[in-house]
Amino acid sequence: MLIAFGVSFQFPLLLVFLELVGAVDDITLRRWRRGMIFGIAVFTAVITPSQDPFTFAFMAVPMWLSYECVVVYARIHGKRRRRRAAEDPINALADDETSPIDV
């Protein structure tokens, strides 16, 4: 049971890592919300050994809340990333345009 809870709470760390490297963004995470909630419920139902609803709830609810926290974090970080990209003059250049080099 300890291993099941430990592995399940590594899930938000994986999502934050994927967001930091740019593999997923806040829009993708919000679009996947229904599927992730369903996946969390299925994962929790399979991984918990007992059939009582309390163990299921004690694992599923924190996983769902941590997913929502990751979505909020991704939204804040995504806004910062998009604002920085918009302010960068290099991003305004076309693909075939040369960038200015400061000597």
Backbone as a chain_set.jsonl record, in Angstrom:
{"seq": "MLIAFGVSFQFPLLLVFLELVGAVDDITLRRWRRGMIFGIAVFTAVITPSQDPFTFAFMAVPMWLSYECVVVYARIHGKRRRRRAAEDPINALADDETSPIDV", "coords": {"N": [[0.826, -1.191, 0.0], [1.976, 1.182, 0.733], [3.836, 1.568, -1.314], [2.112, 1.858, -3.497], [0.774, 4.282, -2.893], [3.013, 5.956, -2.839], [4.019, 5.81, -5.491], [1.825, 6.797, -6.883], [1.715, 9.467, -6.121], [3.824, 10.591, -7.408], [2.991, 11.333, -9.813], [2.039, 14.119, -10.238], [4.53, 15.398, -10.223], [5.747, 14.382, -12.504], [4.052, 15.499, -14.448], [4.539, 18.263, -14.053], [7.245, 18.354, -14.736], [7.043, 17.636, -17.472], [5.663, 19.866, -18.373], [7.503, 21.893, -17.876], [9.593, 21.284, -19.653], [8.307, 21.71, -21.984], [6.709, 19.835, -23.251], [3.998, 19.471, -22.76], [1.315, 21.831, -22.411], [-0.634, 24.405, -20.727], [-3.085, 24.542, -22.027], [-3.352, 22.061, -23.27], [-3.392, 20.4, -21.006], [-5.766, 21.258, -19.792], [-7.567, 20.499, -21.749], [-7.341, 17.745, -21.636], [-8.546, 17.129, -19.248], [-10.981, 15.675, -18.502], [-10.424, 13.048, -19.388], [-8.131, 12.531, -17.873], [-9.13, 12.584, -15.246], [-10.823, 10.391, -15.369], [-8.877, 8.441, -15.929], [-7.328, 8.621, -13.594], [-9.203, 7.681, -11.753], [-9.584, 5.034, -12.672], [-6.951, 4.024, -12.463], [-6.588, 4.279, -9.692], [-8.586, 2.567, -8.75], [-7.634, 0.12, -9.634], [-5.09, -0.095, -8.462], [-5.426, 0.007, -5.678], [-5.633, -2.322, -3.083], [-7.772, -3.097, -1.448], [-11.399, -3.28, -1.272], [-12.903, -1.27, -0.28], [-14.514, 1.962, -0.274], [-13.147, 4.023, 0.935], [-10.314, 3.847, 0.869], [-9.972, 4.072, -1.853], [-10.974, 6.7, -2.211], [-9.167, 8.115, -0.609], [-6.91, 8.005, -2.13], [-7.624, 8.783, -4.756], [-8.824, 11.369, -4.654], [-6.765, 13.201, -3.635], [-4.951, 12.858, -5.786], [-6.43, 13.859, -7.914], [-6.808, 16.53, -7.053], [-4.138, 17.355, -6.992], [-3.581, 17.187, -9.705], [-5.201, 19.266, -10.641], [-3.887, 21.395, -9.407], [-1.483, 21.321, -10.807], [-2.441, 22.058, -13.312], [-3.169, 24.718, -12.811], [-0.641, 25.761, -12.142], [0.652, 25.322, -14.602], [-0.793, 27.032, -16.202], [-0.105, 29.576, -15.166], [2.699, 29.541, -15.53], [2.776, 29.147, -18.286], [1.653, 31.524, -19.256], [3.646, 33.341, -18.507], [5.762, 32.337, -20.065], [4.756, 32.692, -22.68], [4.52, 35.488, -22.699], [7.196, 36.295, -22.391], [8.212, 35.24, -24.774], [6.85, 36.781, -26.64], [7.92, 39.283, -26.167], [10.544, 39.006, -26.943], [12.796, 40.003, -29.359], [13.955, 38.369, -31.275], [12.187, 36.31, -31.802], [10.335, 37.577, -33.383], [11.326, 37.62, -35.907], [11.303, 36.415, -39.29], [11.503, 33.07, -40.69], [13.439, 32.939, -42.705], [14.989, 35.135, -42.305], [17.877, 36.94, -41.232], [19.367, 37.138, -37.995], [20.147, 39.945, -35.901], [23.488, 40.571, -34.881], [25.154, 41.32, -31.978], [28.16, 42.907, -31.417]], "CA": [[0.0, 0.0, 0.0], [2.885, 2.325, 0.772], [4.397, 1.741, -2.66], [1.041, 2.359, -4.363], [0.602, 5.706, -2.614], [4.234, 6.655, -3.241], [4.073, 5.906, -6.956], [0.73, 7.632, -7.389], [1.963, 10.877, -5.871], [4.865, 11.073, -8.313], [2.262, 11.762, -11.018], [2.119, 15.563, -10.498], [5.906, 15.776, -10.536], [5.937, 14.056, -13.911], [3.348, 16.505, -15.252], [5.261, 19.532, -13.954], [8.445, 18.196, -15.557], [6.648, 17.702, -18.885], [5.301, 21.245, -18.683], [8.719, 22.709, -17.876], [10.369, 21.041, -20.868], [7.511, 22.132, -23.122], [6.01, 18.723, -23.901], [2.576, 19.782, -22.625], [1.068, 23.183, -21.936], [-1.868, 24.51, -19.943], [-4.241, 24.288, -22.893], [-3.43, 20.608, -23.417], [-3.807, 19.823, -19.726], [-7.196, 21.541, -19.599], [-8.326, 19.701, -22.707], [-7.266, 16.353, -21.202], [-9.044, 17.034, -17.875], [-11.943, 14.575, -18.327], [-9.72, 11.784, -19.545], [-7.222, 12.34, -16.744], [-9.935, 12.235, -14.075], [-11.212, 8.995, -15.575], [-7.669, 7.633, -15.785], [-6.989, 8.594, -12.171], [-10.169, 6.794, -11.096], [-9.284, 3.655, -13.061], [-5.667, 3.677, -11.846], [-6.79, 4.121, -8.257], [-9.386, 1.364, -8.508], [-6.807, -1.063, -9.893], [-3.909, -0.162, -7.611], [-5.762, -0.197, -4.264], [-5.941, -3.736, -2.903], [-9.044, -3.353, -0.768], [-12.57, -2.896, -2.052], [-13.668, -0.226, 0.397], [-14.448, 3.244, -0.985], [-12.31, 4.99, 1.638], [-8.967, 3.785, 0.31], [-10.101, 4.654, -3.193], [-11.128, 8.152, -2.078], [-7.946, 8.689, -0.046], [-5.897, 8.092, -3.171], [-8.117, 9.451, -5.962], [-9.085, 12.798, -4.443], [-5.515, 13.974, -3.688], [-4.378, 12.837, -7.135], [-7.21, 14.79, -8.733], [-6.475, 17.888, -6.628], [-2.787, 17.68, -7.447], [-3.672, 17.443, -11.142], [-5.743, 20.614, -10.797], [-2.809, 22.323, -9.042], [-0.551, 21.339, -11.936], [-3.081, 22.841, -14.368], [-3.032, 26.13, -12.421], [0.774, 26.086, -12.305], [0.957, 25.372, -16.034], [-1.406, 28.247, -16.748], [0.724, 30.715, -14.757], [4.0, 29.423, -16.198], [2.554, 29.321, -19.721], [1.478, 32.957, -19.526], [4.979, 33.957, -18.443], [6.545, 31.89, -21.212], [4.245, 33.356, -23.884], [4.843, 36.917, -22.63], [8.619, 36.421, -22.693], [8.421, 34.963, -26.203], [6.33, 37.913, -27.406], [8.815, 40.425, -25.986], [11.849, 38.703, -27.511], [12.83, 40.464, -30.758], [14.391, 37.293, -32.167], [11.003, 35.546, -32.197], [9.576, 38.331, -34.373], [11.95, 37.454, -37.216], [10.831, 35.326, -40.134], [12.425, 31.94, -40.72], [14.534, 33.15, -43.642], [15.615, 36.412, -41.979], [19.028, 36.787, -40.34], [19.249, 37.861, -36.738], [21.239, 40.891, -35.673], [24.506, 40.093, -33.963], [25.828, 42.397, -31.252], [29.585, 42.627, -31.286]], "C": [[0.872, 1.257, 0.0], [3.48, 2.607, -0.603], [3.354, 2.309, -3.607], [0.832, 3.858, -4.15], [1.833, 6.502, -3.05], [4.336, 6.846, -4.739], [2.999, 6.858, -7.475], [0.98, 9.118, -7.164], [3.199, 11.4, -6.593], [4.258, 11.621, -9.61], [2.318, 13.277, -11.244], [3.531, 16.03, -10.813], [6.238, 15.495, -12.0], [5.263, 15.097, -14.809], [4.042, 17.86, -15.213], [6.533, 19.47, -14.792], [8.11, 18.301, -17.045], [6.261, 19.119, -19.292], [6.545, 22.122, -18.754], [9.555, 22.5, -19.132], [9.582, 21.379, -22.13], [6.785, 21.02, -23.844], [4.496, 18.908, -23.84], [2.453, 21.228, -22.161], [-0.281, 23.223, -21.213], [-3.107, 24.214, -20.777], [-4.441, 22.783, -23.07], [-3.916, 19.954, -22.133], [-5.281, 20.083, -19.45], [-8.052, 20.726, -20.551], [-8.372, 18.229, -22.301], [-7.933, 16.115, -19.852], [-9.983, 15.849, -17.663], [-11.264, 13.211, -18.411], [-8.775, 11.5, -18.387], [-7.987, 11.968, -15.482], [-10.398, 10.786, -14.183], [-10.018, 8.065, -15.385], [-7.217, 7.523, -14.337], [-7.917, 7.639, -11.436], [-9.876, 5.333, -11.422], [-7.981, 3.19, -12.411], [-5.84, 3.414, -10.353], [-7.588, 2.865, -7.94], [-8.55, 0.098, -8.702], [-5.701, -1.205, -8.851], [-4.238, -0.385, -6.136], [-6.207, -1.641, -4.052], [-7.301, -4.003, -2.263], [-10.204, -2.849, -1.62], [-13.409, -1.826, -1.356], [-13.509, 1.103, -0.33], [-13.512, 4.246, -0.321], [-10.885, 5.003, 1.103], [-8.951, 4.381, -1.091], [-10.148, 6.174, -3.109], [-9.847, 8.8, -1.552], [-6.816, 8.769, -1.06], [-6.377, 8.931, -4.356], [-8.285, 10.959, -5.768], [-7.793, 13.61, -4.398], [-4.844, 13.965, -5.06], [-5.111, 13.817, -8.045], [-6.884, 16.236, -8.364], [-5.07, 18.288, -7.053], [-2.753, 17.909, -8.953], [-4.194, 18.858, -11.401], [-4.7, 21.67, -10.424], [-1.773, 22.429, -10.159], [-1.13, 22.148, -13.088], [-2.952, 24.337, -14.061], [-1.579, 26.578, -12.589], [1.134, 26.232, -13.787], [0.357, 26.618, -16.676], [-0.563, 29.474, -16.419], [2.06, 30.693, -15.496], [3.864, 29.625, -17.703], [2.36, 30.774, -20.107], [2.819, 33.682, -19.502], [5.806, 33.601, -19.662], [6.087, 32.581, -22.5], [4.565, 34.85, -23.887], [6.315, 37.149, -22.942], [8.908, 36.194, -24.175], [7.927, 36.12, -27.058], [7.257, 39.125, -27.305], [10.184, 40.214, -26.623], [11.887, 39.127, -28.978], [13.256, 39.373, -31.744], [13.191, 36.474, -32.647], [10.168, 36.268, -33.249], [10.141, 38.171, -35.781], [11.322, 36.297, -37.973], [11.892, 34.225, -40.178], [13.618, 32.169, -41.641], [15.275, 34.463, -43.401], [16.795, 36.173, -41.032], [18.825, 37.616, -39.085], [20.39, 38.839, -36.576], [22.207, 40.341, -34.627], [25.167, 41.311, -33.309], [27.27, 42.001, -31.058], [30.11, 43.274, -30.029]], "O": [[0.55, 2.256, -0.643], [3.609, 3.764, -1.003], [3.676, 3.157, -4.438], [0.726, 4.615, -5.114], [1.7, 7.607, -3.576], [4.7, 7.925, -5.208], [3.242, 7.633, -8.401], [0.504, 9.946, -7.941], [3.577, 12.555, -6.397], [4.934, 12.286, -10.394], [2.622, 13.696, -12.361], [3.712, 16.965, -11.593], [6.927, 16.28, -12.652], [5.837, 15.523, -15.812], [4.123, 18.54, -16.236], [6.863, 20.431, -15.486], [8.813, 18.979, -17.794], [6.503, 19.528, -20.427], [6.629, 23.006, -19.607], [10.167, 23.446, -19.627], [10.133, 21.339, -23.23], [6.287, 21.232, -24.95], [3.79, 18.536, -24.778], [3.388, 21.78, -21.582], [-0.974, 22.211, -21.104], [-4.085, 23.679, -20.254], [-5.569, 22.292, -23.024], [-4.757, 19.056, -22.169], [-5.973, 19.211, -18.925], [-9.152, 20.308, -20.19], [-9.348, 17.54, -22.596], [-7.89, 14.993, -19.35], [-9.788, 15.085, -16.717], [-11.515, 12.332, -17.587], [-8.635, 10.352, -17.967], [-7.532, 11.114, -14.721], [-10.368, 10.044, -13.201], [-10.139, 7.017, -14.75], [-6.774, 6.462, -13.898], [-7.468, 6.869, -10.587], [-9.919, 4.483, -10.533], [-7.916, 2.086, -11.871], [-5.302, 2.445, -9.818], [-7.295, 2.174, -6.964], [-8.753, -0.891, -7.997], [-5.406, -2.315, -8.408], [-3.404, -0.919, -5.405], [-7.074, -2.13, -4.776], [-7.912, -5.041, -2.52], [-10.01, -2.088, -2.569], [-14.512, -1.515, -1.806], [-12.469, 1.346, -0.944], [-13.119, 5.227, -0.952], [-10.311, 6.074, 0.906], [-8.027, 5.105, -1.461], [-9.445, 6.861, -3.85], [-9.476, 9.892, -1.983], [-5.864, 9.524, -0.867], [-5.602, 9.715, -4.904], [-7.917, 11.738, -6.648], [-7.718, 14.637, -5.071], [-4.233, 14.958, -5.456], [-4.492, 14.517, -8.845], [-6.703, 17.077, -9.245], [-4.838, 19.436, -7.434], [-1.978, 18.737, -9.433], [-3.688, 19.561, -12.276], [-4.636, 22.725, -11.056], [-1.248, 23.511, -10.422], [-0.391, 22.853, -13.776], [-2.657, 25.131, -14.955], [-1.32, 27.658, -13.121], [1.842, 27.164, -14.169], [0.944, 27.191, -17.594], [-0.33, 30.318, -17.284], [2.497, 31.715, -16.025], [4.746, 30.212, -18.329], [2.838, 31.216, -21.153], [3.099, 34.524, -20.355], [6.477, 34.46, -20.233], [6.91, 33.004, -23.312], [4.848, 35.423, -24.939], [6.658, 38.083, -23.667], [9.75, 36.876, -24.759], [8.52, 36.416, -28.095], [7.365, 39.904, -28.252], [10.916, 41.184, -26.819], [11.074, 38.646, -29.768], [12.939, 39.459, -32.93], [13.184, 35.996, -33.782], [9.371, 35.633, -33.939], [9.487, 38.554, -36.751], [10.866, 35.322, -37.375], [13.03, 34.428, -39.756], [14.702, 31.644, -41.384], [16.107, 34.858, -44.218], [16.729, 35.322, -40.145], [18.186, 38.668, -39.116], [21.492, 38.59, -37.064], [21.804, 39.735, -33.634], [25.669, 42.206, -33.989], [27.57, 40.901, -30.594], [31.298, 43.161, -29.725]]}, "num_chains": 1, "name": "protein.A"}
